[in-house]
Tab-separated table of C-alpha atoms in Angstrom:
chain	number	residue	atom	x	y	z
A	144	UNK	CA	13.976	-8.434	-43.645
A	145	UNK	CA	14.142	-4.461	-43.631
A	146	UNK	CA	15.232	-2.204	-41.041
A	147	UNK	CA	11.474	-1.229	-40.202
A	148	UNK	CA	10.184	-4.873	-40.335
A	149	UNK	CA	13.165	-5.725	-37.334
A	150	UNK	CA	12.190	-2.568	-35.346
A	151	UNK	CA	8.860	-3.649	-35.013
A	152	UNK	CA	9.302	-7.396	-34.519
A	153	UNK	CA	11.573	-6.065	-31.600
A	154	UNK	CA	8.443	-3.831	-30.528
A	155	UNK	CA	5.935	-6.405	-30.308
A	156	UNK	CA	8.611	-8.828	-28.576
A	157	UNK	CA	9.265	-6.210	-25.805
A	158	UNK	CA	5.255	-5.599	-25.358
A	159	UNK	CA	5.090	-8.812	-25.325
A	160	UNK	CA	7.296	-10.240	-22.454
A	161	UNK	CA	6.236	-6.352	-20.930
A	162	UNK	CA	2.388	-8.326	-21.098
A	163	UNK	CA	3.358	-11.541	-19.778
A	164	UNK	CA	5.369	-10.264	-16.956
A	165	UNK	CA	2.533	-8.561	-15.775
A	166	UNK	CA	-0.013	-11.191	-15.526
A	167	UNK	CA	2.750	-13.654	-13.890
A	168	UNK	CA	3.454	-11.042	-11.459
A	169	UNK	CA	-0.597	-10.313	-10.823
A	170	UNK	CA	-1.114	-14.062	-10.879
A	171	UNK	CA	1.486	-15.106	-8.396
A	172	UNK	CA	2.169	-11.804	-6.462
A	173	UNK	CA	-1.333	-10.018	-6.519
A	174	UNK	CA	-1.412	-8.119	-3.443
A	175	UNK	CA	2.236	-6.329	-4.403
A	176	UNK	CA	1.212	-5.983	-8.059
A	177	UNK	CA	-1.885	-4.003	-7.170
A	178	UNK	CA	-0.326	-2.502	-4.591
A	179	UNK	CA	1.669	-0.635	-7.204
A	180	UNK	CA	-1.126	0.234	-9.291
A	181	UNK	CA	-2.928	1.983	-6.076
A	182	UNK	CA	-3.335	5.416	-8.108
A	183	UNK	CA	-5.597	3.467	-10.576
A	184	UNK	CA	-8.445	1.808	-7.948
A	185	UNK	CA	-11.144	4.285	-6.021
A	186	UNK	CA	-8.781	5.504	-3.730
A	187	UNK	CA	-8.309	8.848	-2.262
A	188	UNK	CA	-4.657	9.701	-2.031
A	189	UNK	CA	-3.356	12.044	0.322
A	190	UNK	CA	0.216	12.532	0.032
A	191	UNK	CA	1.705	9.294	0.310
A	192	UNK	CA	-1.541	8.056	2.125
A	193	UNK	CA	-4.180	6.189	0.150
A	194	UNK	CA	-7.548	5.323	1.304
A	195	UNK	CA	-11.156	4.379	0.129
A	196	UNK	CA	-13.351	7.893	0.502
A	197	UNK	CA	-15.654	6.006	2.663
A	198	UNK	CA	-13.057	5.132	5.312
A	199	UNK	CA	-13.980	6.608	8.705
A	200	UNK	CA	-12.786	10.047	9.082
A	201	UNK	CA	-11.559	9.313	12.976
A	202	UNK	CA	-9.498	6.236	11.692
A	203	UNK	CA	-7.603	8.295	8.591
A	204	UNK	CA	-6.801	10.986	11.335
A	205	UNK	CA	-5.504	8.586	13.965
A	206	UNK	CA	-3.488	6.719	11.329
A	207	UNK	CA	-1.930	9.705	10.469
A	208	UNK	CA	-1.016	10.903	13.734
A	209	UNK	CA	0.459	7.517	14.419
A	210	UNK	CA	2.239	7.563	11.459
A	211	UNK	CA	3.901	10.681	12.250
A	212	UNK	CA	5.026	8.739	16.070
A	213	UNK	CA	6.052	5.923	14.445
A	214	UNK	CA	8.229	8.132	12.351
A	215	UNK	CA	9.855	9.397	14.890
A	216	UNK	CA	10.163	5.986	16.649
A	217	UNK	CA	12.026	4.569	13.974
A	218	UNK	CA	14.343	7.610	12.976
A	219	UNK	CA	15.411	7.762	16.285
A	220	UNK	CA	16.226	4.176	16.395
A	221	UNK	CA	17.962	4.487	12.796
A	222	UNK	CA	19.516	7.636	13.181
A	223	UNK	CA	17.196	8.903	10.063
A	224	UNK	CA	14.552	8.057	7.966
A	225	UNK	CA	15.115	7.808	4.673
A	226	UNK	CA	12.543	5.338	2.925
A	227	UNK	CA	9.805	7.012	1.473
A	228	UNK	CA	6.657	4.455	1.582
A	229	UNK	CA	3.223	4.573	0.921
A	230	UNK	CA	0.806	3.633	3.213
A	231	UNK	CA	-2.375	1.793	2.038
A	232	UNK	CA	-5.369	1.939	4.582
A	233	UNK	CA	-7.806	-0.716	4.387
A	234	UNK	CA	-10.699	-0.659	6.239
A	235	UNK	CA	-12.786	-3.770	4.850
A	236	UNK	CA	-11.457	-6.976	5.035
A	237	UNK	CA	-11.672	-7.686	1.441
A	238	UNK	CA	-9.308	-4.365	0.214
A	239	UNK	CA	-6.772	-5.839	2.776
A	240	UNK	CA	-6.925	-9.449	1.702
A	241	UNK	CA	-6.434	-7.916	-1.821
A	242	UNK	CA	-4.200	-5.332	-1.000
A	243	UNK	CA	-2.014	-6.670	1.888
A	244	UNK	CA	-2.099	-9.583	2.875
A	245	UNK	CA	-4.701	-13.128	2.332
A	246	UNK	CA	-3.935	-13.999	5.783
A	247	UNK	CA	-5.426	-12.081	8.972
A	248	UNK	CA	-2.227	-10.048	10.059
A	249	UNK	CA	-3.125	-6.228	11.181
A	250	UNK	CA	-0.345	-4.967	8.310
A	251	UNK	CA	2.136	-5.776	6.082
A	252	UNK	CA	5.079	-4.318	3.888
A	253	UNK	CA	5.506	-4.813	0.373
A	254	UNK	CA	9.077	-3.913	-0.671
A	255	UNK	CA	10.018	-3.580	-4.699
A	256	UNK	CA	10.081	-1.198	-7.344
A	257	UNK	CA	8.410	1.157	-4.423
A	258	UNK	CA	8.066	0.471	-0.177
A	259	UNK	CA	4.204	-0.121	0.528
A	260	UNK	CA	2.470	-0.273	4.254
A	261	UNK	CA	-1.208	-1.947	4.171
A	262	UNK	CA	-2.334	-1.123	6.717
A	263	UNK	CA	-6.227	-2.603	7.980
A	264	UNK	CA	-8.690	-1.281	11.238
A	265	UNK	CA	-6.694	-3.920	13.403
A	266	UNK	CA	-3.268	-2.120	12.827
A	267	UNK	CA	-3.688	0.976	14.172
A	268	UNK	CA	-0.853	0.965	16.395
A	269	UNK	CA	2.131	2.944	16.498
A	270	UNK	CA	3.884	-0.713	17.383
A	271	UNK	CA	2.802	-2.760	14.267
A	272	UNK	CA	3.336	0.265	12.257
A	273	UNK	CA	6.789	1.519	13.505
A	274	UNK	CA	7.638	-2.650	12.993
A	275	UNK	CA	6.885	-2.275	9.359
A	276	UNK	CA	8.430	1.053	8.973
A	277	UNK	CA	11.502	-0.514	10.342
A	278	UNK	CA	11.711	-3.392	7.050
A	279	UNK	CA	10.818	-0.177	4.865
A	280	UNK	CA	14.312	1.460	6.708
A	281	UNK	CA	16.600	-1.919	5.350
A	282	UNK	CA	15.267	-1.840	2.332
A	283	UNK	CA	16.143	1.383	1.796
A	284	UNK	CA	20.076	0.915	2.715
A	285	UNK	CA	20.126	-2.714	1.585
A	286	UNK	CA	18.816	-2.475	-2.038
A	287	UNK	CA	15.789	-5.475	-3.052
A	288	UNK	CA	17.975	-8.265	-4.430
A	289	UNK	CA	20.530	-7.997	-0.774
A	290	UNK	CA	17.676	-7.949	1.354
A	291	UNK	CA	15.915	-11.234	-0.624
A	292	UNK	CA	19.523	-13.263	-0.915
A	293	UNK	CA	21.207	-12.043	2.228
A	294	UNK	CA	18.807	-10.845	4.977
A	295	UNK	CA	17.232	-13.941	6.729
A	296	UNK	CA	14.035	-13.928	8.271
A	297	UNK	CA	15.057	-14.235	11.871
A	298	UNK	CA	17.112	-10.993	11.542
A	299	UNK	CA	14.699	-8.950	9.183
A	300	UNK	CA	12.134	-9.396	12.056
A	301	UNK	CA	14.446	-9.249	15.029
A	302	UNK	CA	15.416	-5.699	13.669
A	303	UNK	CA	12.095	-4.529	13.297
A	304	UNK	CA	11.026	-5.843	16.309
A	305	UNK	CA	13.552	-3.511	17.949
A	306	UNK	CA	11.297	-0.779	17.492
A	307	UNK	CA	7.824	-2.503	17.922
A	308	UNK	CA	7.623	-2.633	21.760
A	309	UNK	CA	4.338	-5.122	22.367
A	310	UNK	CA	4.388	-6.648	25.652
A	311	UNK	CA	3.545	-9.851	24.342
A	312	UNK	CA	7.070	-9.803	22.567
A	313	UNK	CA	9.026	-8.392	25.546
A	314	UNK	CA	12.134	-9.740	27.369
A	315	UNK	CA	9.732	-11.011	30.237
A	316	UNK	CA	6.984	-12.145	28.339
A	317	UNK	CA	9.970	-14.399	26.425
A	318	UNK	CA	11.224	-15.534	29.933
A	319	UNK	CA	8.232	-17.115	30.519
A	320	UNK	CA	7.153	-18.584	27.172
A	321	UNK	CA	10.644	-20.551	27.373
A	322	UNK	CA	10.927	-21.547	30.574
A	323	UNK	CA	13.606	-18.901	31.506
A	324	UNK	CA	15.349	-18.516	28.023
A	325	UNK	CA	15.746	-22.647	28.183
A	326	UNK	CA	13.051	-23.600	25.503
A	327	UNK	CA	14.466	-21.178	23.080
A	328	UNK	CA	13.917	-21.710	19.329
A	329	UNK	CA	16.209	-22.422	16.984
A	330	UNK	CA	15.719	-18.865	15.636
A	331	UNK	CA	19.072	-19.004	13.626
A	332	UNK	CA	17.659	-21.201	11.473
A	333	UNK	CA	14.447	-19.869	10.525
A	334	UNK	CA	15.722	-18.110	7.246
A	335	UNK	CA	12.749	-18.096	5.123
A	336	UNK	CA	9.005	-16.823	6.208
A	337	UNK	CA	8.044	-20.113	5.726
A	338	UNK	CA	10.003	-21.610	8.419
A	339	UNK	CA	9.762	-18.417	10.828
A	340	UNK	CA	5.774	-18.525	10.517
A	341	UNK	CA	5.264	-21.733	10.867
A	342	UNK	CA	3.213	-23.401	14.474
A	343	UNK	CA	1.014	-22.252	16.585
A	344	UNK	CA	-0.097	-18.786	17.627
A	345	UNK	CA	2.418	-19.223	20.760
A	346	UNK	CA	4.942	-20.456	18.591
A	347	UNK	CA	4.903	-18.081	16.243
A	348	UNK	CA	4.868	-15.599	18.946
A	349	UNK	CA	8.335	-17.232	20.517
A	350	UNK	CA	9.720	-16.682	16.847
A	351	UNK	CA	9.264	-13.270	16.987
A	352	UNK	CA	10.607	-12.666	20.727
A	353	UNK	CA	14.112	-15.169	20.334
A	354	UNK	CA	14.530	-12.718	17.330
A	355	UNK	CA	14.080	-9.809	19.281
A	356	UNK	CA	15.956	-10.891	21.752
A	357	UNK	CA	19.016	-12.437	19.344
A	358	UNK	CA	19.392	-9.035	17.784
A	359	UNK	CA	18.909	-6.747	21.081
A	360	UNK	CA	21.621	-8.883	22.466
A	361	UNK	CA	23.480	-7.984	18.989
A	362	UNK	CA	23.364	-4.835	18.467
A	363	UNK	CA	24.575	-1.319	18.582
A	364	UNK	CA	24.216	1.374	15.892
A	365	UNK	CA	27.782	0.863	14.873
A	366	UNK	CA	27.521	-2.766	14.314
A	367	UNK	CA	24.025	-2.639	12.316
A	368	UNK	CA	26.159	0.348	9.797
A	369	UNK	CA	28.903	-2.040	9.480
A	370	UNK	CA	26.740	-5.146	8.913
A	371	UNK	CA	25.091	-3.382	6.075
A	372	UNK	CA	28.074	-1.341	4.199
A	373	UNK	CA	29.985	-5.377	4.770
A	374	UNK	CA	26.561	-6.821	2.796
A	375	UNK	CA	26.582	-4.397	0.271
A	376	UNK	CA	30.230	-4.739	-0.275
A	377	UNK	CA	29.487	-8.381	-0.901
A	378	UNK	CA	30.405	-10.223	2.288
A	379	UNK	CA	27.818	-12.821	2.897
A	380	UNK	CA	25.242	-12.115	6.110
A	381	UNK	CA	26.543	-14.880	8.088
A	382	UNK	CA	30.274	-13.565	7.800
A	383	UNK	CA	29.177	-9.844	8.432
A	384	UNK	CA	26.824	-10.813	11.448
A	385	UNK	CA	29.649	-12.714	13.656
A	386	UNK	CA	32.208	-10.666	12.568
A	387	UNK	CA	30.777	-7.281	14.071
């Protein structure tokens, strides 16, 4: 076999896998696979701010200027901003279900080769955006593959919940869903979305307060620093959480 003949069996091998990689990741992980190819669908991009040109022209301006509070909200919390997403706005259903998210949440984050916030008509609200600004923030210090082996659930969420200040997640609204902090969940144990999204509508809501709660009770800015220079170090979550 010459020289030339290996060079392009190694070609063809690399488009190849390159090929199949592709349609696994559009088959099993649409929403983030398009996502990523935003610039190539009808959308009008505005910095880092992609919409359909139809989109109502009151909506694009309020999600900007609640972008711009959220980012404030969440460097403040932080200390400084320093993930860079883009934000996807959908205002029909079907761009978010294809974009975001199959289920009916107001927005979601997609975190990988790039940070992306779909956001739909139901998620304009500096809350629900600041929340998923917030996951953009750790994925930014933590790296992809710490965040997906380390970071559980229950603490992902708790942390962005810090900045996402909806009354139906509050201290008192928790008080009374659990029969004065008695009825807690197990929230320590929810480490995968699966098991932290799992119930009913007031269950899942209970999830998402205990977590607040657990990490409010946790935290200061010195302790989340040190829990992520410990993780990225290589000391397991569990060690660098109780150990702060």
């Amino acid at each position: 076999m010459t020289y030339r003949n290996i060079i392009r069996i190694s070609i063809s091998l690399i488009i190849g896998v390159t090929l199949i990689t592709l349609v696994s990741l559009y088959i099993f992980l649409p929403q983030i696979t398009k996502s990523h190819l935003i610039g190539f669908y009808n959308f009008k991009q505005e910095k880092n701010l992609y919409y359909r040109i139809n989109a109502p022209k009151k909506a694009i301006s309020e999600l900007k200027n609640l972008i711009k509070e959220a980012k404030i909200r969440v460097s403040d919390f932080w200390g400084e901003g320093i993930s860079q997403p883009i934000f996807i706005y959908c205002d029909k259903s079907e761009d978010y279900r294809s974009f975001g998210s199959p289920f009916e949440t107001p927005a979601c984050a997609h975190l990988g080769i790039n940070s992306f916030i779909v956001i739909n008509k139901n998620g304009l609200d500096v809350d629900i955006i600041s929340h998923e600004l917030s996951h953009a923030e750790l994925y930014a210090r933590i790296g992809y593959m710490k965040r997906e082996l380390e970071i559980p659930v229950w603490f992902d969420e708790g942390l962005a919940m810090q900045v996402d200040h909806r009354d139906s997640y509050s201290t008192d609204t928790l008080k009374l869903l659990s029969n004065n902090f008695y009825d807690l969940p197990r929230i320590k144990k929810m480490t995968t979305y699966q098991s932290f999204g799992s119930g009913t509508d007031e269950e899942i809501q209970l999830n998402y307060g205990a977590a607040k709660y657990e990490v409010k009770n946790w935290y200061t800015d010195k302790k989340l620093k040190m829990l992520i220079k410990k993780i990225k170090g290589g000391v397991n979550f569990c060690d660098a959480y109780k150990n702060n």
